[in-house]
Amino acid sequence: MHSTLFGGQSLAEPITISTKFSTILPDEKGPQIQFGIPDFINNTFKIEPKIIGEGVDSIKYYLDGIGPQKYNESSFSGLSEKLTEGTHTIRLDVTDTVGHSSSKESVFTVDNTAPEIIFKSLTNGSTISNIATINLKINEQNLLNRGGITVILPHQKVFDKSSVQFDTRTLENGEYDIKVLVKDKAGNESVKTIVVTVDNNAISKMFSPEKKQSSNEIFYPLVEIIIGIAAATAIVIITFQKFKISKRS
């Protein structure tokens, strides 16, 4: 049994209540938008923007100024495959439940054309010797600044040069591949390979004993001819002088 307090005059008991209020701060930070789209893309690039923040209420987008359109995860699925080559703009507008809004725009260029590689000097099937020059013409407006051109030679790689000296003097005679790889800023690649034949026999023959012997064979008859011409000329001169002397007599 619970007895009454204060001499039975009151049924109420004294009670103390302690309260602690926490501070509630408003959400002052709006949603953040991350595109991650480089300046140049091709039709294999996936456009997947990220929205960072809580309480996102609505997302709308504009494509090349056309919109707004309601955005969802599948809105940009396969979009890069549908875009034509050239410059495009995507803008996202995001609003959260508190009322904050964020907007971000990305401008990029779609390039689906692979670079064109042309061998200006050395063609497929060429026979070369000593030091040969490889001259290239690359048709590409958006060539990668570093590593855009790679020339692959036997035992050597040359980067970012359209004119390359190919020294064959250390190679055995035979067929060799010359491969050129070109990349652009959008990720398009081209590869072209030619086959050349290295033949340094002509150079080695110039310094071989056989070559010297053949030179002597040519030299000696030539000396004999010159001596013969000189002798004939001397005879003509002597005969002419004798003729003049006899005429005076």
mmCIF file of N, CA and C in Angstrom, residues 122-127 174-179 192-198:
data_model
loop_
_atom_site.group_PDB
_atom_site.id
_atom_site.type_symbol
_atom_site.label_atom_id
_atom_site.label_comp_id
_atom_site.label_asym_id
_atom_site.label_seq_id
_atom_site.Cartn_x
_atom_site.Cartn_y
_atom_site.Cartn_z
ATOM 1 N N LEU A 122 59.101 4.562 -97.261
ATOM 2 C CA LEU A 122 59.058 3.132 -96.950
ATOM 3 C C LEU A 122 57.632 2.629 -97.122
ATOM 4 N N THR A 123 57.493 1.687 -97.999
ATOM 5 C CA THR A 123 56.199 1.072 -98.246
ATOM 6 C C THR A 123 56.300 -0.416 -97.974
ATOM 7 N N ASN A 124 55.169 -1.050 -97.910
ATOM 8 C CA ASN A 124 55.151 -2.481 -97.650
ATOM 9 C C ASN A 124 55.886 -3.228 -98.761
ATOM 10 N N GLY A 125 56.857 -4.045 -98.371
ATOM 11 C CA GLY A 125 57.634 -4.797 -99.345
ATOM 12 C C GLY A 125 58.917 -4.117 -99.775
ATOM 13 N N SER A 126 59.236 -2.958 -99.202
ATOM 14 C CA SER A 126 60.464 -2.245 -99.575
ATOM 15 C C SER A 126 61.702 -3.025 -99.148
ATOM 16 N N THR A 127 62.771 -2.882 -99.923
ATOM 17 C CA THR A 127 64.081 -3.431 -99.559
ATOM 18 C C THR A 127 64.969 -2.271 -99.141
ATOM 19 N N GLY A 174 67.061 -9.983 -93.864
ATOM 20 C CA GLY A 174 65.792 -10.700 -93.770
ATOM 21 C C GLY A 174 64.622 -9.740 -93.685
ATOM 22 N N GLU A 175 63.434 -10.284 -93.376
ATOM 23 C CA GLU A 175 62.214 -9.486 -93.304
ATOM 24 C C GLU A 175 61.951 -9.029 -91.869
ATOM 25 N N TYR A 176 61.479 -7.792 -91.749
ATOM 26 C CA TYR A 176 61.186 -7.219 -90.438
ATOM 27 C C TYR A 176 59.884 -6.416 -90.502
ATOM 28 N N ASP A 177 59.151 -6.415 -89.369
ATOM 29 C CA ASP A 177 57.924 -5.627 -89.257
ATOM 30 C C ASP A 177 58.234 -4.232 -88.722
ATOM 31 N N ILE A 178 57.555 -3.247 -89.283
ATOM 32 C CA ILE A 178 57.556 -1.891 -88.732
ATOM 33 C C ILE A 178 56.106 -1.564 -88.389
ATOM 34 N N LYS A 179 55.828 -1.393 -87.100
ATOM 35 C CA LYS A 179 54.458 -1.169 -86.634
ATOM 36 C C LYS A 179 54.320 0.248 -86.082
ATOM 37 N N LYS A 192 49.031 0.326 -87.904
ATOM 38 C CA LYS A 192 49.395 -0.028 -89.275
ATOM 39 C C LYS A 192 50.773 -0.670 -89.267
ATOM 40 N N THR A 193 50.888 -1.782 -89.982
ATOM 41 C CA THR A 193 52.142 -2.539 -90.020
ATOM 42 C C THR A 193 52.570 -2.758 -91.464
ATOM 43 N N ILE A 194 53.853 -2.533 -91.732
ATOM 44 C CA ILE A 194 54.422 -2.876 -93.030
ATOM 45 C C ILE A 194 55.590 -3.831 -92.810
ATOM 46 N N VAL A 195 55.906 -4.583 -93.846
ATOM 47 C CA VAL A 195 57.026 -5.529 -93.801
ATOM 48 C C VAL A 195 58.088 -5.053 -94.783
ATOM 49 N N VAL A 196 59.319 -4.926 -94.301
ATOM 50 C CA VAL A 196 60.431 -4.513 -95.160
ATOM 51 C C VAL A 196 61.510 -5.587 -95.132
ATOM 52 N N THR A 197 62.321 -5.602 -96.175
ATOM 53 C CA THR A 197 63.431 -6.552 -96.273
ATOM 54 C C THR A 197 64.746 -5.814 -96.101
ATOM 55 N N VAL A 198 65.531 -6.256 -95.129
ATOM 56 C CA VAL A 198 66.858 -5.685 -94.903
ATOM 57 C C VAL A 198 67.869 -6.481 -95.709
#
